[in-house]
Short mmCIF file of N, CA and C in Angstrom, two decimals:
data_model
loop_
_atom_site.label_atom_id
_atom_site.label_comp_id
_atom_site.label_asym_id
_atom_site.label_seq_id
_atom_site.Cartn_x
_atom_site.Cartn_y
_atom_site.Cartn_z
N UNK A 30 50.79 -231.43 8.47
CA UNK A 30 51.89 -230.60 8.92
C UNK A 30 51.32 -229.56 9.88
N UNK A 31 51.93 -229.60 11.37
CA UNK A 31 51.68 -228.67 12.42
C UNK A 31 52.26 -228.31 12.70
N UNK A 32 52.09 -227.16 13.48
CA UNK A 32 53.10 -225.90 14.46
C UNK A 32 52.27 -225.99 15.49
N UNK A 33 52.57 -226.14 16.37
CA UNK A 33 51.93 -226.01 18.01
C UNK A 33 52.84 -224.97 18.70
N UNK A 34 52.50 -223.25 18.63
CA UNK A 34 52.93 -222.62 19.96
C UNK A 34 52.70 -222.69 21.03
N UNK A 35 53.31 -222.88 22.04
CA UNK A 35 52.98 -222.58 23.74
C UNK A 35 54.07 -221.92 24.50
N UNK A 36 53.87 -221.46 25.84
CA UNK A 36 54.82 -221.07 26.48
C UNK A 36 54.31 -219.21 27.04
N UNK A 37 53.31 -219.38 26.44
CA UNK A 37 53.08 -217.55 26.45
C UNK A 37 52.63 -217.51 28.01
N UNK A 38 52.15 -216.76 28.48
CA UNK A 38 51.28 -216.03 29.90
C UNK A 38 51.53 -214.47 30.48
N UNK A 39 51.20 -214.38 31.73
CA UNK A 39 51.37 -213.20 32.15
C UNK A 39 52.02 -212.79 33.09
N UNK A 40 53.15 -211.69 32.63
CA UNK A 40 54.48 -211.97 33.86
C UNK A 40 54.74 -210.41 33.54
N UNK A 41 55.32 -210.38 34.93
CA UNK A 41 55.33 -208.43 35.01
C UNK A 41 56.72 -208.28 34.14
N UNK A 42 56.76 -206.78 33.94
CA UNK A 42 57.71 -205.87 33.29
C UNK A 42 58.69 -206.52 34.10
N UNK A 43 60.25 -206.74 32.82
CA UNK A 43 61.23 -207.37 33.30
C UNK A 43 61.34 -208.89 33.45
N UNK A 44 60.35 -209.33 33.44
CA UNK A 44 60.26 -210.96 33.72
C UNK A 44 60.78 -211.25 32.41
N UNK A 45 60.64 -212.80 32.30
CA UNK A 45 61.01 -213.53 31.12
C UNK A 45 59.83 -214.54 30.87
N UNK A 46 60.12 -215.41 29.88
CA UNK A 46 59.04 -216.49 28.87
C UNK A 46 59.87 -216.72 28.32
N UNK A 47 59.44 -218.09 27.94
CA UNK A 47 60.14 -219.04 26.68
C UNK A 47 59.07 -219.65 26.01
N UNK A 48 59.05 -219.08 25.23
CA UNK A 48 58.05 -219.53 23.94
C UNK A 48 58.80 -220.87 23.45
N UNK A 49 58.07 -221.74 23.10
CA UNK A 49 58.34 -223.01 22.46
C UNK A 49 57.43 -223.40 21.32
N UNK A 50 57.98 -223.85 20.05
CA UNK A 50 57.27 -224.12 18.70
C UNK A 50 57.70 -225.45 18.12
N UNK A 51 56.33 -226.43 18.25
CA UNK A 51 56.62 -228.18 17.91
C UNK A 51 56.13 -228.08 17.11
N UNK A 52 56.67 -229.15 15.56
CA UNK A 52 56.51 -228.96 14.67
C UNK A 52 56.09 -230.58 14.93
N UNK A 53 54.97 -230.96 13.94
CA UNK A 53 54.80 -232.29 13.88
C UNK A 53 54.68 -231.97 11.70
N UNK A 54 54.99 -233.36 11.48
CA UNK A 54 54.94 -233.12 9.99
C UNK A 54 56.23 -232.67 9.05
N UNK A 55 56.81 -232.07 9.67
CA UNK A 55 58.56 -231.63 9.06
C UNK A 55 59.32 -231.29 10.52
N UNK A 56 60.47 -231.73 9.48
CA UNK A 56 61.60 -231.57 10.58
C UNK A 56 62.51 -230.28 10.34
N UNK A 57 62.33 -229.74 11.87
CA UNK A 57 62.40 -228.49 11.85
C UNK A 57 64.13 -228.06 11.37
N UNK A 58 65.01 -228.95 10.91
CA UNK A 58 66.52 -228.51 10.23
C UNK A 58 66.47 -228.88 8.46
N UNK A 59 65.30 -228.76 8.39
CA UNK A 59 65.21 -228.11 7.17
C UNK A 59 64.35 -227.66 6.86
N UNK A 60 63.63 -226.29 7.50
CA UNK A 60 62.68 -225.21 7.64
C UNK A 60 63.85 -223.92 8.07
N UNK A 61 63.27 -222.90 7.22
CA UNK A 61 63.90 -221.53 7.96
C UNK A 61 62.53 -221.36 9.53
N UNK A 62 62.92 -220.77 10.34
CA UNK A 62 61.61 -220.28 11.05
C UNK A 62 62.08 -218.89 11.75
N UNK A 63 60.69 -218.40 11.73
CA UNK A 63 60.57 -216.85 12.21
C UNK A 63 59.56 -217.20 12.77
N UNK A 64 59.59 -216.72 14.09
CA UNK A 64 58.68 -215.74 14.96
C UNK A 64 57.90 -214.37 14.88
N UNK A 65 56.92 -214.11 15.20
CA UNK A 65 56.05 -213.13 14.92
C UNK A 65 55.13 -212.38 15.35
N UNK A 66 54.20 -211.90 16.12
CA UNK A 66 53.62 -211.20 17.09
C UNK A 66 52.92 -210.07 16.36
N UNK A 67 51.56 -210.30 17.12
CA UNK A 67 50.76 -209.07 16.75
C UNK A 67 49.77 -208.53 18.00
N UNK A 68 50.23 -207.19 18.03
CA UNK A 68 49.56 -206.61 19.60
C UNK A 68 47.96 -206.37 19.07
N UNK A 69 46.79 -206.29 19.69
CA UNK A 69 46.07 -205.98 19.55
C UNK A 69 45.85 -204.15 18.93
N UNK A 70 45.32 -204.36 17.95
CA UNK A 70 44.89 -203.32 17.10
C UNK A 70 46.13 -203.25 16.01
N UNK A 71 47.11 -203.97 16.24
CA UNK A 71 48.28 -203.43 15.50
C UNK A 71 48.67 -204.91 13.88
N UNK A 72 49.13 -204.34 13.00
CA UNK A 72 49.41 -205.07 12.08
C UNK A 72 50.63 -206.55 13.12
N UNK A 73 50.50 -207.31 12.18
CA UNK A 73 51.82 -208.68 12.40
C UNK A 73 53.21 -208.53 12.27
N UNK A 74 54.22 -208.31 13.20
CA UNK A 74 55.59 -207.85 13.04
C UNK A 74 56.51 -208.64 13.34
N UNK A 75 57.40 -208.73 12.68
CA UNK A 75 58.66 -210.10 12.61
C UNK A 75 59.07 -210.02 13.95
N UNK A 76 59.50 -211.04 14.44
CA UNK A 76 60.57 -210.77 16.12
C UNK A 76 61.48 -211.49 15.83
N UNK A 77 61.54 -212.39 15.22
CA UNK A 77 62.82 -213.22 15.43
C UNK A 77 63.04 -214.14 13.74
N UNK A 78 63.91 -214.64 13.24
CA UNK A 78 64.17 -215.42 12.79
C UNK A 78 65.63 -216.26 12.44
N UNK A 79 65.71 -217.51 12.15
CA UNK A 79 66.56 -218.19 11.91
C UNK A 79 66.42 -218.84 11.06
N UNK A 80 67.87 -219.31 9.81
CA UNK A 80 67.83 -220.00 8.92
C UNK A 80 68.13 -221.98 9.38
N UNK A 81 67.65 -222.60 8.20
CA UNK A 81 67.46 -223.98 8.86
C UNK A 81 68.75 -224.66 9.27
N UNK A 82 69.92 -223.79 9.16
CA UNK A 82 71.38 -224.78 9.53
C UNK A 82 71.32 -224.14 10.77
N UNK A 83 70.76 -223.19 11.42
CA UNK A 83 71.19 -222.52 12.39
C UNK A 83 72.04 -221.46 12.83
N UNK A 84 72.89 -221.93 11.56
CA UNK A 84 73.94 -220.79 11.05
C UNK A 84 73.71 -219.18 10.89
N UNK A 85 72.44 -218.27 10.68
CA UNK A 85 72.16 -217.47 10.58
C UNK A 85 70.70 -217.08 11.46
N UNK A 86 70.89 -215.79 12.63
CA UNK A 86 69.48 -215.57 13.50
C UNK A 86 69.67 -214.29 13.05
N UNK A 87 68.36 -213.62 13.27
CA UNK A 87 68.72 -212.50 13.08
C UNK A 87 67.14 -211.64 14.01
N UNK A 88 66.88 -210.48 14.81
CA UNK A 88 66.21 -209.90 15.35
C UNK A 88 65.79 -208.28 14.75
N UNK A 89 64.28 -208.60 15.26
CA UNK A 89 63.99 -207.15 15.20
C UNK A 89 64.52 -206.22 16.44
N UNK A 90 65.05 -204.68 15.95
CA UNK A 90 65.53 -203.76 16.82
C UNK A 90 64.22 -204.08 17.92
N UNK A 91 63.85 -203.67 18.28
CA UNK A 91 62.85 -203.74 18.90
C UNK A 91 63.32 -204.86 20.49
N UNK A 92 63.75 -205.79 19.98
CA UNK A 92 64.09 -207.07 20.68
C UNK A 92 65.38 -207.49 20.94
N UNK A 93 66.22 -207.02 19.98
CA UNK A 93 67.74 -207.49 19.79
C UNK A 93 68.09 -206.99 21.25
N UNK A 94 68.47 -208.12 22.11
CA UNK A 94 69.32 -208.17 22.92
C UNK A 94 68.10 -208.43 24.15
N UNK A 95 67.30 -208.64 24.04
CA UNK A 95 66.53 -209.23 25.23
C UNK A 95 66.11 -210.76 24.63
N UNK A 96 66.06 -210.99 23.76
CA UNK A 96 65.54 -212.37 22.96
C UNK A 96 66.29 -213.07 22.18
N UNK A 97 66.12 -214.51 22.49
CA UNK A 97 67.23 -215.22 21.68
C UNK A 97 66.35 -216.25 21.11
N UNK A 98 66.31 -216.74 19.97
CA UNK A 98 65.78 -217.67 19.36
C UNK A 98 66.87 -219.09 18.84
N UNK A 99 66.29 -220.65 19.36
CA UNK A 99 67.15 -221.20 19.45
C UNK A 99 66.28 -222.42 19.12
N UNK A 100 66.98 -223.55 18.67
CA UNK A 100 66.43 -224.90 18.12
C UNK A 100 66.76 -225.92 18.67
N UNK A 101 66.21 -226.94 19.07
CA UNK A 101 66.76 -228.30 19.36
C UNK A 101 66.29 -229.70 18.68
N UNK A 102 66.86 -229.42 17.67
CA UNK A 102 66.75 -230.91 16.79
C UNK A 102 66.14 -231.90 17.12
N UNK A 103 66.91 -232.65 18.38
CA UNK A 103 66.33 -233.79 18.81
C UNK A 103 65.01 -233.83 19.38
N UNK A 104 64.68 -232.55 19.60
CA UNK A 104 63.11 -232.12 20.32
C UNK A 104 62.50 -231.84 19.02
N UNK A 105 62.74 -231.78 17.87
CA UNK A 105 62.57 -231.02 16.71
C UNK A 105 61.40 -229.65 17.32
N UNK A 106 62.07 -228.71 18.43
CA UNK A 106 61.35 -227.95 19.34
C UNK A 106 62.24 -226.71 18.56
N UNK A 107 61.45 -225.36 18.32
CA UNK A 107 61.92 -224.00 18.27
C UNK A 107 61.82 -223.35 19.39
N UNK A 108 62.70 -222.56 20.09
CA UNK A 108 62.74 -221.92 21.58
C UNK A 108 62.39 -220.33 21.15
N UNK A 109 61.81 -219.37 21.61
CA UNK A 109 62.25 -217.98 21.66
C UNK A 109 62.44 -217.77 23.26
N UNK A 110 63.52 -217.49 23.94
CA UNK A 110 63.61 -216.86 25.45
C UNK A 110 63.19 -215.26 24.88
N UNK A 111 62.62 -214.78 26.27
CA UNK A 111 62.10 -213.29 25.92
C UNK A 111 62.49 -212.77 27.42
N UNK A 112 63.64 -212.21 27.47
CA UNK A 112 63.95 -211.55 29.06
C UNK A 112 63.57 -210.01 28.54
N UNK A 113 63.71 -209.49 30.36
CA UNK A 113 63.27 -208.00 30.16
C UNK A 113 62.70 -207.70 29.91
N UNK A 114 60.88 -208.42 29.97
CA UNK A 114 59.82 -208.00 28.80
C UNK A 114 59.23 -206.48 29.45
N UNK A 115 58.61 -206.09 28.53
CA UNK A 115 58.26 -204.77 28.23
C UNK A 115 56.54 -204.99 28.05
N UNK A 116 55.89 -203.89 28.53
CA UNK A 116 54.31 -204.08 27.87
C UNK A 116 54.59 -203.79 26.39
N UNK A 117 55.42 -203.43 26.23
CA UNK A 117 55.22 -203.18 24.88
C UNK A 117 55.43 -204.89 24.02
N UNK A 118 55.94 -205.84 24.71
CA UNK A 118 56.04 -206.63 24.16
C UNK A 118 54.53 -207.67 23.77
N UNK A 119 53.99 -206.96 24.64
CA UNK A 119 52.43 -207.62 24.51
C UNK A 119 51.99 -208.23 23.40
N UNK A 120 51.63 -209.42 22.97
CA UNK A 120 51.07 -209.65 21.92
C UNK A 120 50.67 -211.21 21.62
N UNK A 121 50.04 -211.78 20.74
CA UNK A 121 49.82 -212.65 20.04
C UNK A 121 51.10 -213.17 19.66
N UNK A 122 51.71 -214.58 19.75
CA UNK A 122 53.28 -214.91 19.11
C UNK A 122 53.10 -216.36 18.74
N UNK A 123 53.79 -216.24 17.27
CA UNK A 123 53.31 -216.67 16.15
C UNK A 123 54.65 -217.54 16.33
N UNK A 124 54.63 -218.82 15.66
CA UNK A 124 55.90 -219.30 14.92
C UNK A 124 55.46 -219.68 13.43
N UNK A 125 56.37 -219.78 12.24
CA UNK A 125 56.38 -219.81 11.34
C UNK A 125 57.70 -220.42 10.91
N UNK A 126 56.87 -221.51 9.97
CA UNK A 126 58.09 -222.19 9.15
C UNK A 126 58.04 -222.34 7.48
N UNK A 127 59.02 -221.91 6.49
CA UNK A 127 59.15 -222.53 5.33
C UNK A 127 60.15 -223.14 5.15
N UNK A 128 59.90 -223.61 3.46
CA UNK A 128 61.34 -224.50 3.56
C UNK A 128 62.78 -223.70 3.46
N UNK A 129 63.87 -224.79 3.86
CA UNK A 129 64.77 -223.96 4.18
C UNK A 129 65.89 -223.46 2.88
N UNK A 130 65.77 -222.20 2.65
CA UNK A 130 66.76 -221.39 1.76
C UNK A 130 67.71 -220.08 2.11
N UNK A 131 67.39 -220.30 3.81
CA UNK A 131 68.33 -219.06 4.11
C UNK A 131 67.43 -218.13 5.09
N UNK A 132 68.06 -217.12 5.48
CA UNK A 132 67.19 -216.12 6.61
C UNK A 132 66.22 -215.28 5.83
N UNK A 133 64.83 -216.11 6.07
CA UNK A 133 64.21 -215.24 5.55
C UNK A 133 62.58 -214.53 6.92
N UNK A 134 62.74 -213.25 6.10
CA UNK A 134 62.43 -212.43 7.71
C UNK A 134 60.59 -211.91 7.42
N UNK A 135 60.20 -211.91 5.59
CA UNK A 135 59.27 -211.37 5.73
C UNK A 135 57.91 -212.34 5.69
N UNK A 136 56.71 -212.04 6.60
CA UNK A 136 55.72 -212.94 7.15
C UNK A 136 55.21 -214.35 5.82
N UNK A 137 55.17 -212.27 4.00
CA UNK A 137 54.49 -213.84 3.31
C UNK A 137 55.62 -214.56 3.01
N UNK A 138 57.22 -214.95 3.26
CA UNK A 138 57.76 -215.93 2.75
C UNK A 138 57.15 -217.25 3.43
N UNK A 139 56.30 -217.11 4.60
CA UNK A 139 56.39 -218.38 5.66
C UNK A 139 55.11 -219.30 4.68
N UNK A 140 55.33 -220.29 4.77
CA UNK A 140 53.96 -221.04 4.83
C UNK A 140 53.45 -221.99 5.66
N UNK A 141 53.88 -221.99 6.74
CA UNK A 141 53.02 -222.83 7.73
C UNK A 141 53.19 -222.09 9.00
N UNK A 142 52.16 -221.76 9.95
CA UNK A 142 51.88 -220.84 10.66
C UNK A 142 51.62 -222.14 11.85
N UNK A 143 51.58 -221.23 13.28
CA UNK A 143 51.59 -221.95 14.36
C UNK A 143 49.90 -221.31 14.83
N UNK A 144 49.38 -222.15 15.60
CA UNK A 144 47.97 -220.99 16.14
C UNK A 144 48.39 -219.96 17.18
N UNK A 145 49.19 -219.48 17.84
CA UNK A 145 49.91 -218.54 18.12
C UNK A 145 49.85 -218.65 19.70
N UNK A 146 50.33 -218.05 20.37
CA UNK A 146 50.54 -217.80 22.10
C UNK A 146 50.41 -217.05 22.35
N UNK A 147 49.60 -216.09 23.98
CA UNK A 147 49.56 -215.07 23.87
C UNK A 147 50.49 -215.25 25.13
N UNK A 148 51.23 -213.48 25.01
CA UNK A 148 51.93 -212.70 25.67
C UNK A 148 51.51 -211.65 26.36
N UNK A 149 51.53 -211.42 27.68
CA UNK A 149 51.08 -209.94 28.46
C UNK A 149 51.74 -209.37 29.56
N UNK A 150 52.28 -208.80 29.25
CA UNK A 150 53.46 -208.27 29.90
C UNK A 150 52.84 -207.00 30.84
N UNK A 151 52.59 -206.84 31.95
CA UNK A 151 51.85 -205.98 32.93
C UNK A 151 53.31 -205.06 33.25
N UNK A 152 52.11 -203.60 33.82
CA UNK A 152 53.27 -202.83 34.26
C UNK A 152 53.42 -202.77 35.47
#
């Protein structure tokens, strides 16, 4: 069971990215998954998550309303778009999947981790 993140690089303040998360090993509509990010020096902080019907997303303040996190089944692919980025958005970005019971947002519910993408958002 894998998570492959990609999609990260380096794009000025305001730009956008689309993070993408392939899951080989489970199928990603019946996994909750959250997104996750950690800036250098700084602890691991939720950015995004969704429950496995799709039915429920939910964002950190931080992000709500520049980022949308989105799924495509038939790709069994997880999307995060990230407009408007910010240096502050800088970081390491994680996807994370467990099985699916609903929106769950905190890091230890996850158990399968992606090797992560990096993000750098210049000013």
């Amino acid at each position: 069971l894998q998570l492959q993140a990609s999609g990260g690089g380096l794009v000025q303040r305001g730009g956008s990215l689309r993070l993408s998360c392939v899951a080989s090993g489970l199928m990603f509509d019946d996994y909750d998954i959250g997104w996750f990010r950690q800036a250098p020096g700084k602890e691991r902080e939720g950015v995004s998550w969704i429950s496995s019907s799709g039915g429920r997303k939910d964002y950190a303040h931080s992000v709500k309303g520049r980022f949308t996190i989105s799924g495509d089944n038939a790709r069994n692919t997880m999307y995060l778009q990230m407009n408007s980025l910010k240096p502050m958005d800088t970081a390491v970005y994680y996807c994370a999947a467990a099985l699916g019971v609903g929106l769950r947002v905190g890091e230890y519910e996850y158990d399968y981790w992606g090797q992560g993408t990096l993000v750098t958002v210049s000013s």
